[in-house]
């Protein structure tokens, strides 16, 4: 890697030209595509004489300015840019260029997923389609004509509204016009022989919108949940944010080969099929929830992302943090507030906290990047959403709505910055957010030391912020954030509930009028994305009595973590934890929530609290606690299983889903016993149940307890679902996550399976990606796990750099590993970085880890 050049936020310059409108014509053929690009351009900065357009590996055929064919002395074509010398102040350009979508395995720009032509242009894919000012602050009106073979590609889709279509004999053409100016990253095109389902939505102001979801022929019946979710999202955005849809048509297309989850192109969303297709037989409850949330997320982007977009890519969290917050609230409103909040926090801690503690830590608004593709991170998205949530908490529901109204009114149709967003938030609400801005510019997870004192009826809470240094070792400042707390008396009555505004490095808060020292319930609802450090708290009491769903869960988690850590030090299981856990088993109420309460902390959670990480020790201690609980509460767990197990029922309502959640939790805990009885239950569940959720849990339990049964059931599963790639992802994941001996050998062998295809990101993620997160085998003391994943990174980097750099993430905990693992990791990291022609994506991640 020679030209690993960083791009800096401080170097931002406004564009010197604007593109008034652009007319694109795509002629699609089997070996190549011809792109004709006509742009009307205006000089904004009159001092500039030359126009530099972004382009990547393009074959230029013709080049015209104002109807004059240009001689090659008037322009310079380089690998990454096309420069036109001495341009007038107003002019039109016509470019004809040739591209090869069929050979595009990077899945950026225009490419083929199976037999479907599709695009992915965020952040910088458009420049590999045609020369353009490929930056989000250049917004233009697009008209797109697609011409293709009528039989092979009967469906031709573009952004905006459909204008006209022509029959050209063997071929046909369709023209789309998008009246809303947009940046090139929101451009999309689809051509294929697709099935579809249609519906309609009438907006609050009475406009009729045609809704279509396209998929591979034969999958139409699996699109209904996505359609339902889309309509729910449209209604929610009208009610909660006063935002209506703004075109005559809303199209969604599901494709199999897609690097990300989905893309919000104006009026033409393109989705990874995993987030569209579902039916009871092939999708799990988690898949159904995932579809609802991603469909909503992309829809919400129409206002937070498309109509108001980012000035530059350093502002990515402006659209992503806000839109993730919006989709989280949507899911919470439609399902369970408590469960949604806990799931969101779990995901934040598993991915973002790990990132924040690693050499790739960065602020939600980074200051520089080598490859922008590497910044579609948990930090920008999920921590970004937490930052918006804190603003929401500081303002309160009513002022927050007033502030978002002002944001939409002021910046509609513009490309703006996070500063503009904060301006709207504070000017509409009157809340001073200047101290809050640090959340955008600092990295690392803040810790909050909590000290309690009780004297003469006065309870004093002293909070001290411990702010981590930057990756480069620079000191950072204390944050301003809302901290929801309650003080509970001995009957668990909330005597005080308050949202403290924490802003100093250390400060004390006093509460009077107590006879006994109250119990502190802190960071309720996880009101700030921080780590609480407490010498002591009455976790058993909070587990039993706290009325805040999040803190109750948190107390159970921390108490379990402390219990496991004590086991690691050679102690026996704390009987007080066991007793409190038994209390949770008896709880009434929402069963999905109860299933979360009963979950033991993940290996990743335990790992994050260690230095010199040794996974063997963590697994052993966690296993010991699981066995202890399963043994102690065998009867109760079996009773929970039996009461809630309904093998013959599908049911996608909240009750049916929550019954499956709790009984599968009980089964998983019981599986630590590895007794004949439990194995038989799992086997029966696999054979009798009609839902994918039940089958996958049963398979997972069998895989990790009984190799013989596992083989038979896995073979059965394979033969039933081998034609459904989405289901096969589950099959690969179960095997790649297995704790059994020989997992690496099996993963290696599965690469030759007829269903596996290294060019399909979902399959790579479910086999190689899941293995790289299988701590037991990836970090095996013989070093084979590291070697295998390093080999794959080097290989996949040549096919799809974005996929490869995603896999590099598995090495992020390098610095925190024990010496033996660390030295083995170093060998592989050095091998990757010295690879000839390594992509800048992988180079950026590996070089940061090694620094
Ligand atoms: Zn998004």
mmCIF file of N, CA and C and ligand atoms in Angstrom, residues 262 264 297-298 301 319-320 323-324 381, ligand 1:
data_model
loop_
_atom_site.group_PDB
_atom_site.id
_atom_site.type_symbol
_atom_site.label_atom_id
_atom_site.label_comp_id
_atom_site.label_asym_id
_atom_site.label_seq_id
_atom_site.Cartn_x
_atom_site.Cartn_y
_atom_site.Cartn_z
ATOM 1 N N UNK A 262 -28.814 -1.932 4.113
ATOM 2 C CA UNK A 262 -29.729 -1.363 3.133
ATOM 3 C C UNK A 262 -29.289 0.055 2.812
ATOM 4 N N UNK A 264 -30.691 4.050 1.481
ATOM 5 C CA UNK A 264 -31.875 4.912 1.428
ATOM 6 C C UNK A 264 -32.013 5.740 0.156
ATOM 7 N N UNK A 297 -35.794 2.496 9.292
ATOM 8 C CA UNK A 297 -34.577 3.311 9.265
ATOM 9 C C UNK A 297 -34.387 3.961 7.889
ATOM 10 N N UNK A 298 -34.453 3.160 6.840
ATOM 11 C CA UNK A 298 -34.220 3.719 5.498
ATOM 12 C C UNK A 298 -35.342 4.681 5.125
ATOM 13 N N UNK A 301 -34.787 8.065 6.686
ATOM 14 C CA UNK A 301 -33.730 8.838 6.022
ATOM 15 C C UNK A 301 -34.297 9.828 5.000
ATOM 16 N N UNK A 319 -26.757 12.336 9.889
ATOM 17 C CA UNK A 319 -27.900 11.566 9.381
ATOM 18 C C UNK A 319 -28.029 10.203 10.067
ATOM 19 N N UNK A 320 -26.888 9.560 10.394
ATOM 20 C CA UNK A 320 -26.996 8.199 10.926
ATOM 21 C C UNK A 320 -27.358 8.156 12.415
ATOM 22 N N UNK A 323 -30.973 9.103 12.643
ATOM 23 C CA UNK A 323 -31.904 8.125 12.073
ATOM 24 C C UNK A 323 -31.929 6.834 12.899
ATOM 25 N N UNK A 324 -30.787 6.433 13.457
ATOM 26 C CA UNK A 324 -30.801 5.265 14.342
ATOM 27 C C UNK A 324 -31.649 5.569 15.576
ATOM 28 N N UNK A 381 -22.818 5.429 14.234
ATOM 29 C CA UNK A 381 -24.232 5.074 14.227
ATOM 30 C C UNK A 381 -24.820 5.016 15.645
HETATM 31 ZN ZN1 LIG B 1 -28.687 4.880 7.783
#
